Coordinates of C-alpha atoms and ligand atoms in Angstrom, one line a residue:
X131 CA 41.1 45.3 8.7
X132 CA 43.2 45.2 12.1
X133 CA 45.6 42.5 13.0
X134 CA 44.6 40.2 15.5
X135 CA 48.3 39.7 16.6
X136 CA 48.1 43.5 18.1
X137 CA 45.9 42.7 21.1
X138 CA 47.6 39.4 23.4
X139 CA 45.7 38.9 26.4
X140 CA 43.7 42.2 26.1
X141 CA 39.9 41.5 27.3
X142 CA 37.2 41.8 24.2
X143 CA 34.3 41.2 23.4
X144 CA 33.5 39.4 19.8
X145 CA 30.6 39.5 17.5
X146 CA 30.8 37.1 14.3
X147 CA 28.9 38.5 11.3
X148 CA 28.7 41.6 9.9
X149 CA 25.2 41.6 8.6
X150 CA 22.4 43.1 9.8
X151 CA 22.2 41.1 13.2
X152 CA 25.6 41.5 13.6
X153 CA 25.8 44.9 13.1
X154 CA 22.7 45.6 15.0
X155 CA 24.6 43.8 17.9
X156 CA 28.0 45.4 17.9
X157 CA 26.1 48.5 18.5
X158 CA 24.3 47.7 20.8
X159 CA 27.3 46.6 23.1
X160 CA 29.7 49.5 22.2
X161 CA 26.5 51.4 23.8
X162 CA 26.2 49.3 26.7
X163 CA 29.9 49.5 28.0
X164 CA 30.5 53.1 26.8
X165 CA 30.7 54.0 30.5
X166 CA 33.1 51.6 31.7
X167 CA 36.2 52.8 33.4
X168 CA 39.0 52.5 30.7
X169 CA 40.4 49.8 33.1
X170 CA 37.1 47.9 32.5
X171 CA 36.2 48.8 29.1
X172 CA 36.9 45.5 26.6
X173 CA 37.7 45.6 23.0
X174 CA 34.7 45.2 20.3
X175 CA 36.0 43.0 17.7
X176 CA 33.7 42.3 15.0
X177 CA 35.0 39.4 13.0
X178 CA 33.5 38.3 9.4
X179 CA 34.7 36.7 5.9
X180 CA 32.3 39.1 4.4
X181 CA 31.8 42.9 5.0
X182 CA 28.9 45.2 3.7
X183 CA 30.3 47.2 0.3
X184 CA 27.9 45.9 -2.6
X185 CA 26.5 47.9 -5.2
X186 CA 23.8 45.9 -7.6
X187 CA 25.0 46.4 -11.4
X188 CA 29.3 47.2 -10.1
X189 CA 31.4 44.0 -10.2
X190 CA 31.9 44.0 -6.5
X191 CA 30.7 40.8 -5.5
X192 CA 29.3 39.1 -2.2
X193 CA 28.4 35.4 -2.2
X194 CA 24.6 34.5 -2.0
X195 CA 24.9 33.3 1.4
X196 CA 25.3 37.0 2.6
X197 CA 21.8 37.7 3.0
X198 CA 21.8 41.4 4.6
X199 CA 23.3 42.5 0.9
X200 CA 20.1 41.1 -1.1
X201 CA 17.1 42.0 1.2
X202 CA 14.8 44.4 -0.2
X203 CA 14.3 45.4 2.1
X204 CA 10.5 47.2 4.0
X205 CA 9.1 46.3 7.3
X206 CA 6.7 44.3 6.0
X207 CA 4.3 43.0 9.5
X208 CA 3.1 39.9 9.3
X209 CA -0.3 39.0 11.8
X210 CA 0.9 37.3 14.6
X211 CA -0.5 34.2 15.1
X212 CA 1.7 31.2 16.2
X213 CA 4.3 31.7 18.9
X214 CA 6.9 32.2 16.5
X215 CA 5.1 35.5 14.5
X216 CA 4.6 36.4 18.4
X217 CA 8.3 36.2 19.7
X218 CA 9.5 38.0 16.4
X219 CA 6.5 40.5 16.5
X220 CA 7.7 41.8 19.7
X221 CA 11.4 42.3 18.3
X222 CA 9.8 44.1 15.2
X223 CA 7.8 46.5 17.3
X224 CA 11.1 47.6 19.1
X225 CA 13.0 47.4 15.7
X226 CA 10.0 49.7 14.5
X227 CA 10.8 52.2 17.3
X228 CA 14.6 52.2 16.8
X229 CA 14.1 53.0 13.0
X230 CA 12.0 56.0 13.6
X231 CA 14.5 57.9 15.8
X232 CA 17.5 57.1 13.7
X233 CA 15.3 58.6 10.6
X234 CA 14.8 61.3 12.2
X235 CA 18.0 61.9 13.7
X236 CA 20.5 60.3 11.2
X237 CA 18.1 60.6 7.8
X238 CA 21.6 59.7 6.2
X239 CA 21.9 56.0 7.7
X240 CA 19.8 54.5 4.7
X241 CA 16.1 54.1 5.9
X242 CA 13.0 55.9 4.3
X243 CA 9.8 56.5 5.9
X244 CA 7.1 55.0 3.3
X245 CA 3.5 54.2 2.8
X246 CA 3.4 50.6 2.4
X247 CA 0.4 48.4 0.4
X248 CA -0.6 45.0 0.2
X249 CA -3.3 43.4 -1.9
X250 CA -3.8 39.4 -0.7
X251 CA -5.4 37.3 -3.1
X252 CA -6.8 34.0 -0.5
X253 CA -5.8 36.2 3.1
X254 CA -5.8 33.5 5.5
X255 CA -7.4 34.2 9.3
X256 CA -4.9 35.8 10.3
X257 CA -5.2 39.0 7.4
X258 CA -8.6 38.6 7.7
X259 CA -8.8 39.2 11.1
X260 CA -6.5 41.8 11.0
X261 CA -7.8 45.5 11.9
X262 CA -5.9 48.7 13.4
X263 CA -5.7 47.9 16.7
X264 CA -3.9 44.6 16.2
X265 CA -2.1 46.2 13.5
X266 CA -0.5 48.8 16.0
X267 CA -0.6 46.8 19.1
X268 CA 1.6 44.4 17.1
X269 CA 3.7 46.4 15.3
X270 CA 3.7 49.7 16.3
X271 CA 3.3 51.2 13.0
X272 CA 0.6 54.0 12.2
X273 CA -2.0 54.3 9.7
X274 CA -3.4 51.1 8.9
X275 CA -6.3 51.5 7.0
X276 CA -8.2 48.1 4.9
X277 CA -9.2 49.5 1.5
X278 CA -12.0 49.9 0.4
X279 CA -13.4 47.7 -2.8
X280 CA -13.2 50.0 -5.9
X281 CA -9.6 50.6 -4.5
X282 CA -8.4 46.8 -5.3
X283 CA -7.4 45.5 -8.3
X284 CA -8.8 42.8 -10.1
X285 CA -9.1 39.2 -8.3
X286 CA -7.6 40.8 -5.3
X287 CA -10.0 40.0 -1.9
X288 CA -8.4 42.3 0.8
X289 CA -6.0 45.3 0.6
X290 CA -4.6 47.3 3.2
X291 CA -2.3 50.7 3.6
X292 CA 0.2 51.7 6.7
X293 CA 3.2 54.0 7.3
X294 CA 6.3 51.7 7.3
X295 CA 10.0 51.9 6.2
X296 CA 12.0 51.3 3.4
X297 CA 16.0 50.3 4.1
X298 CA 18.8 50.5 1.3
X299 CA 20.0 47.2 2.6
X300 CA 23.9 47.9 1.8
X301 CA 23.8 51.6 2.4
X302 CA 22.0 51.2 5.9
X303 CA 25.2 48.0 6.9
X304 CA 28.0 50.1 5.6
X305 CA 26.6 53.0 7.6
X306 CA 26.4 51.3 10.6
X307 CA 29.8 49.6 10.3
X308 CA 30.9 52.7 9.6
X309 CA 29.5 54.2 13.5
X310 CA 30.7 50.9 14.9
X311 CA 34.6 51.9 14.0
X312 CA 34.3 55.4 14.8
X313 CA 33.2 54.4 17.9
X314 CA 36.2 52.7 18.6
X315 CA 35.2 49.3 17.3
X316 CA 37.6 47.1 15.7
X317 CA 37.0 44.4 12.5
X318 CA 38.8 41.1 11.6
X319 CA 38.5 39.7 8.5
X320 CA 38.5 36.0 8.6
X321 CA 37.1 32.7 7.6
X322 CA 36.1 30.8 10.6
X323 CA 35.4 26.9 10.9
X324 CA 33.4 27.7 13.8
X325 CA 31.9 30.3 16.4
X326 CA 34.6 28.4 19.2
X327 CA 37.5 29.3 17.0
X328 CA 36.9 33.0 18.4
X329 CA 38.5 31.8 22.2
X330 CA 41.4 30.7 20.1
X331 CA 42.3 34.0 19.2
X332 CA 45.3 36.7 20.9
X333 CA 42.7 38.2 23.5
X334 CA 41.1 37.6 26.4
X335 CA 37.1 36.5 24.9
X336 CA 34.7 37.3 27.4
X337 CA 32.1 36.2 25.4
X338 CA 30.9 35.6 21.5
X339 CA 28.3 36.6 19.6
X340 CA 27.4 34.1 16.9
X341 CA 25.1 36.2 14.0
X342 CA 26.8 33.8 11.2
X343 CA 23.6 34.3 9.3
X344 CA 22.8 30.3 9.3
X345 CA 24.8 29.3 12.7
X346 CA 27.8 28.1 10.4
X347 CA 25.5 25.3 8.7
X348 CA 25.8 23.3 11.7
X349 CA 22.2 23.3 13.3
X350 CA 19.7 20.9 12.2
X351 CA 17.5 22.9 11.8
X352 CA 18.8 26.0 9.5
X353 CA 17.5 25.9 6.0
X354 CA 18.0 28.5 3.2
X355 CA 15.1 30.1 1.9
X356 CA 16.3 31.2 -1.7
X357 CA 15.4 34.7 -2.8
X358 CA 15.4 36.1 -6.3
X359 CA 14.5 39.5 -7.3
X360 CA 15.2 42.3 -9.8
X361 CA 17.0 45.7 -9.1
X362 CA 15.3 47.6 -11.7
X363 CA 15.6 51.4 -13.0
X364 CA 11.8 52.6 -11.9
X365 CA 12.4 56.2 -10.6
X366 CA 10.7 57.4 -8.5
X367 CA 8.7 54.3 -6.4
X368 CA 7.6 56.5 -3.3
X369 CA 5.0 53.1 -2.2
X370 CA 6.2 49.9 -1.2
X371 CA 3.4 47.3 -2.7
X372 CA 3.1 43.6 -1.6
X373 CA 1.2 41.0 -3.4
X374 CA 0.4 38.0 -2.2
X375 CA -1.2 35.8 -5.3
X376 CA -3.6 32.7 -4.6
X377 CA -0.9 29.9 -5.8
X378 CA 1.1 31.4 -2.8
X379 CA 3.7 33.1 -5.3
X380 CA 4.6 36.8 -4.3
X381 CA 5.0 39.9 -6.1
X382 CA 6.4 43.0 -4.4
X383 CA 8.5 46.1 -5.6
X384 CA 10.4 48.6 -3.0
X385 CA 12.1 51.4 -3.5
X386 CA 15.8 51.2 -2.7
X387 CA 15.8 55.1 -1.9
X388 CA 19.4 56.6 -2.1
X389 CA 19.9 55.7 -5.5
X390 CA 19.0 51.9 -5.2
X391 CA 17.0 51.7 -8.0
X392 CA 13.4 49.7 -7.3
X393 CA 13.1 46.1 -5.9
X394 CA 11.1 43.8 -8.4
X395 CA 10.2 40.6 -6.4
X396 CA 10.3 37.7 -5.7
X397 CA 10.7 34.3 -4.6
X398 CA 10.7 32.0 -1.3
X399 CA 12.2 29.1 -2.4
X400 CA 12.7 26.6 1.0
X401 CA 15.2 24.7 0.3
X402 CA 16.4 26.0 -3.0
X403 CA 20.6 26.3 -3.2
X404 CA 20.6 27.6 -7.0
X405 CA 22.9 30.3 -7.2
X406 CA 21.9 31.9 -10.7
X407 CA 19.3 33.8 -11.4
X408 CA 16.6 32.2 -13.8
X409 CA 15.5 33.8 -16.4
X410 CA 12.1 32.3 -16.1
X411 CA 11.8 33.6 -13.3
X412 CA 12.6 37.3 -13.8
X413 CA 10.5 37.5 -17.0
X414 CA 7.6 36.0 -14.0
X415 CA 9.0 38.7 -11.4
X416 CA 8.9 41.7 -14.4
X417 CA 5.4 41.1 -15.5
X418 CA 3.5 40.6 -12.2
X419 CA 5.4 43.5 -11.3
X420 CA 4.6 45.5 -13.7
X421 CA 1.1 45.2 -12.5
X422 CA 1.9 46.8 -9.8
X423 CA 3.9 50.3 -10.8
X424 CA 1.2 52.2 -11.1
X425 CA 0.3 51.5 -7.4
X426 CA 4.2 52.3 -6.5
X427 CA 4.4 55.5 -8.1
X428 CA 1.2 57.1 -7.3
X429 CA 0.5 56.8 -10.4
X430 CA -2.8 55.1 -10.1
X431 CA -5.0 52.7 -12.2
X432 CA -8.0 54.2 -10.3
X433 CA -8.5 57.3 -12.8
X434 CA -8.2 55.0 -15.5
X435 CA -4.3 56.2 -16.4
X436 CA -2.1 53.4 -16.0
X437 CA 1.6 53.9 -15.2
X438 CA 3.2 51.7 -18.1
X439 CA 6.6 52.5 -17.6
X440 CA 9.0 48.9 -18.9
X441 CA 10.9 48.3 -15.9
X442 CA 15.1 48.5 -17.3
X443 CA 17.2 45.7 -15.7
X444 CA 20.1 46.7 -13.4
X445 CA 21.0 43.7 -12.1
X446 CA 19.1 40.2 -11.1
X447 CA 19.8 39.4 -7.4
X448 CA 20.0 35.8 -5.9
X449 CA 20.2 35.5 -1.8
X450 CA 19.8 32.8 0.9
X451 CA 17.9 34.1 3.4
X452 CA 18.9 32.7 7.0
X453 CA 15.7 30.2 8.1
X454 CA 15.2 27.8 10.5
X455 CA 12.8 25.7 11.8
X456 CA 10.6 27.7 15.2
X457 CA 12.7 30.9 14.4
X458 CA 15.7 32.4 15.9
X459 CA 18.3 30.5 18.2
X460 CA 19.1 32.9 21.0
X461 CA 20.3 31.4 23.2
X462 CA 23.4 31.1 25.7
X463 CA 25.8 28.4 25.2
X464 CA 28.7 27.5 27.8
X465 CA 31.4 25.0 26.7
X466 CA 35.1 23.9 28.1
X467 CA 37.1 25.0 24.8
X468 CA 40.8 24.4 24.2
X469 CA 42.4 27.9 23.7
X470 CA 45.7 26.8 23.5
X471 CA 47.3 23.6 23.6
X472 CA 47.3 22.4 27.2
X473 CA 44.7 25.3 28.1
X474 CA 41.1 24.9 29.0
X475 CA 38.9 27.0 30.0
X476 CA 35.3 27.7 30.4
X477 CA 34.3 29.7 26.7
X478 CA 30.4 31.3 26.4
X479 CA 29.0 32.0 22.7
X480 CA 25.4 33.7 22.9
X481 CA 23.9 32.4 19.1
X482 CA 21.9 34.5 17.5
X483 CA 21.3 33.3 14.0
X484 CA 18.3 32.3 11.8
X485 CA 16.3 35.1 10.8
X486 CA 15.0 34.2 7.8
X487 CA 13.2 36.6 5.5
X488 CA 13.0 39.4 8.5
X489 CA 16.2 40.1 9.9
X490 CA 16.1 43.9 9.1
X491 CA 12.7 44.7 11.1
X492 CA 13.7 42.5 13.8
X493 CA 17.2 43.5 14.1
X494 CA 17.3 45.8 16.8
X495 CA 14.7 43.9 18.8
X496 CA 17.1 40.9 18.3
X497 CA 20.0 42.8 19.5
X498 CA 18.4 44.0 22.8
X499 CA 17.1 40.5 23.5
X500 CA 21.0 39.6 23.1
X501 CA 22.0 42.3 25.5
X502 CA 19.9 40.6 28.2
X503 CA 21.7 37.3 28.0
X504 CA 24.7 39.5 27.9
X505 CA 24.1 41.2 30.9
X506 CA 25.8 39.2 33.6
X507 CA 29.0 39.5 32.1
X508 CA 29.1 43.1 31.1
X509 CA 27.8 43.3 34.6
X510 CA 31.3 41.2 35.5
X511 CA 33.2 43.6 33.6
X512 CA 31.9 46.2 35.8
X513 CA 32.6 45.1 38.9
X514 CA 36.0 43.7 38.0
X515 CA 35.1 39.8 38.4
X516 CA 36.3 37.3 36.6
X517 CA 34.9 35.2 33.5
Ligands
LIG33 C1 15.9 38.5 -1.6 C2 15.8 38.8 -0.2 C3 14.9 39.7 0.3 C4 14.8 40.1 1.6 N1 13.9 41.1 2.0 C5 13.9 41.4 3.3 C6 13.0 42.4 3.7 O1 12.3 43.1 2.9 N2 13.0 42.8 5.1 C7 13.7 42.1 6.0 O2 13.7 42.4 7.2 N3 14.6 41.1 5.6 C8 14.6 40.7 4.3 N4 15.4 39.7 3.9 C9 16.1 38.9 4.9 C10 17.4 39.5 5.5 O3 18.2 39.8 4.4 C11 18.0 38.5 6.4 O4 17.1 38.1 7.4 C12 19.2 39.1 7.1 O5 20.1 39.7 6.2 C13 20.0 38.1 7.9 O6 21.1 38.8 8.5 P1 22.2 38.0 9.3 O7 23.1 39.1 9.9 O8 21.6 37.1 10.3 O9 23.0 37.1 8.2 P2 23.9 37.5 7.0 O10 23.5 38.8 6.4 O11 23.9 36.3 6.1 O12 25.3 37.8 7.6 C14 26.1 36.7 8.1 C15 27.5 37.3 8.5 O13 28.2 36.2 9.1 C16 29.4 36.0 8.4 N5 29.8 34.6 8.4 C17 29.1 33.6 8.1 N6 29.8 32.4 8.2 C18 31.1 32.8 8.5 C19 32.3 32.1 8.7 N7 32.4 30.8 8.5 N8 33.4 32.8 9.1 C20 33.3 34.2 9.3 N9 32.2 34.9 9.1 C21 31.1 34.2 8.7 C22 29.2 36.5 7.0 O14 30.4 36.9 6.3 C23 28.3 37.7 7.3 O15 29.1 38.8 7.6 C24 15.6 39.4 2.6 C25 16.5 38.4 2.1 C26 16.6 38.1 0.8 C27 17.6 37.1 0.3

């Protein structure tokens, strides 16, 4: 990681968090000053006390707060009926977009085109309303078709199929970190007490972006949602299959193509800090998954031949994902910070924290919305005036 001590008074730019809103962020702004004058052009620090390098089953640890390392993770859309589902429908529609051309340019960065399948239990209106037109107005996702009734299973009410994607969580991070520093981006590895901390640092901070995951625990209304699932050996899952059950439980496995293994899950647990995995609950995750292979694989129950493979443990997975109450914050914050002792000055963080359980298929969304409340001051950078 890069010395901060190397850069005194030198204009940057910051983004705290290297997880997928971070990242998704960084990028975004090395693209948007990449044709500044070199006179104009700020630094792109990206500073973190956790950095995208997990493999599930290899001692390399990452606490279970870092959420981008333990999502599944599909695009998984969800009907979008309160204002909420609505705001973060709109950033997974461009997040949709943004997926397809890097698979198809850059098939190496970690994301799989797959045919995703759900089978709801007690849909609400929302599902039930749900047909291919909202489907594709809202997400921008092809083939959505509802399934017919000899294709459910058992005590199953409504079933559906669409085109969606499939992202080896730490593969896709370390890929993009890895085009943020070739493009000239630099990291700093480090603890912070708070997003403010950044003005405190050697350069000149134009601005911050907080993606801290849960807005440094500070907000009100941040909560974890606790997540556990199984990485399991199941080879080759081409489907991504979602089960929603009537006592509001889930059960879902997706592939982690590029060697991931297969995602057996998993929980939403509002409110739940446990750490360890319970054993409970994997021996619950395994056997409603199970139920569900056949449908991942291809291999279908409908001929009667039921895909029976045991699903082998690799390693049980325990994360946090990011929530908070109404969605999002992002939003642009101005406060008189003391950089230095005896030195105020006027110090502008742009938050952008709280995704939840969606942070991969609303990343990019997020990170253009973030670009807009940007604007102004990359717009200041451009014409020379001063922040
Ligand atoms: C089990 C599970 C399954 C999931 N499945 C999916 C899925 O299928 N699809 C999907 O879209 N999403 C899924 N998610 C949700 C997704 O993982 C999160 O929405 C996303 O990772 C949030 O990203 P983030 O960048 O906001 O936060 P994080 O990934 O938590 O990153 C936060 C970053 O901020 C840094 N940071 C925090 N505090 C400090 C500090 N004090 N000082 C310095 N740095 C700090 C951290 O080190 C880290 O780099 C899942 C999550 C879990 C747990």
């Amino acid at each position: 990681m890069s010395s901060t001590h190397q850069g005194r008074g030198q204009p940057a730019v910051v983004v705290v968090g290297a997880g997928i809103i971070g990242l998704t962020c960084a990028l975004r702004l090395e693209d948007s000053i990449k044709n500044l004058s070199p006179q104009a052009k700020p630094l792109v620090l990206l500073v973190a006390k956790e950095w995208p390098t997990s493999i599930p089953g290899v001692p390399l640890g990452h606490s279970v707060d870092y959420a981008s390392m333990w999502a599944g993770a599909h695009v998984r859309p969800i009907p979008a009926t309160t204002p909420q589902l609505k705001r973060e429908a709109k950033w997974l529609k461009q997040t949709v977009a943004e997926l397809g051309r890097q698979v198809d340019a850059q098939p190496w960065l970690g994301i799989t085109r797959t045919p995703g399948i759900e089978f709801l239990e007690a849909p609400d209106e929302g599902y039930r309303l749900q047909n291919h037109e909202s489907f594709s107005q809202e997400s921008g996702l092809p083939g959505f078709r509802i399934l017919t009734p000899s294709e459910l299973p058992k005590d199953v009410v409504l079933g559906f199929e669409y085109e969606t994607y499939c992202i080896n969580a730490p593969v896709y991070c370390r890929s993009l970190l890895r085009k943020f520093v070739l493009q000239g981006g630099k990291t700093v590895n480090r603890t912070l007490a708070s997003e403010w901390e950044i003005f405190s640092l050697p350069f000149d901070v134009k601005f911050v972006i907080n993606a801290s995951g849960n807005g440094f625990g500070k907000d009100p209304k941040c909560f974890p949602i606790r997540g556990q699932t199984v990485v399991t050996d199941l080879e080759p899952a081409m489907k991504t299959v979602t089960r929603q059950l009537k006592d509001g439980s889930w059960s879902f496995i997706i592939p982690r193509f590029f060697h991931g293994g297969t995602i057996v899950g998993g929980t939403k647990e509002l409110g739940d800090w446990r750490h360890e995995p319970d054993m409970a609950t994997r021996n619950r995750l395994l056997k409603n998954g199970q139920t569900l292979v056949s449908h991942a694989t291809g291999q279908s129950t409908l001929n009667g031949q039921a895909d029976r493979r045991t699903l082998g443990v690799i390693a049980d997975v325990v994360g946090r994902r990011p929530a908070r109450e109404g969605g999002m914050r992002i939003e642009l914050e101005t406060r008189t910070v003391t950089s230095r002792p005896g030195e105020e000055r006027e110090a502008h963080t742009i938050h952008a924290y709280g995704a939840g359980g969606r942070g991969y298929e609303i990343g990019w969304g997020v990170a253009d919305e973030v670009m807009e409340l940007a604007a102004p001051f990359l717009e200041g950078l451009r014409s020379g005036a001063k922040l």
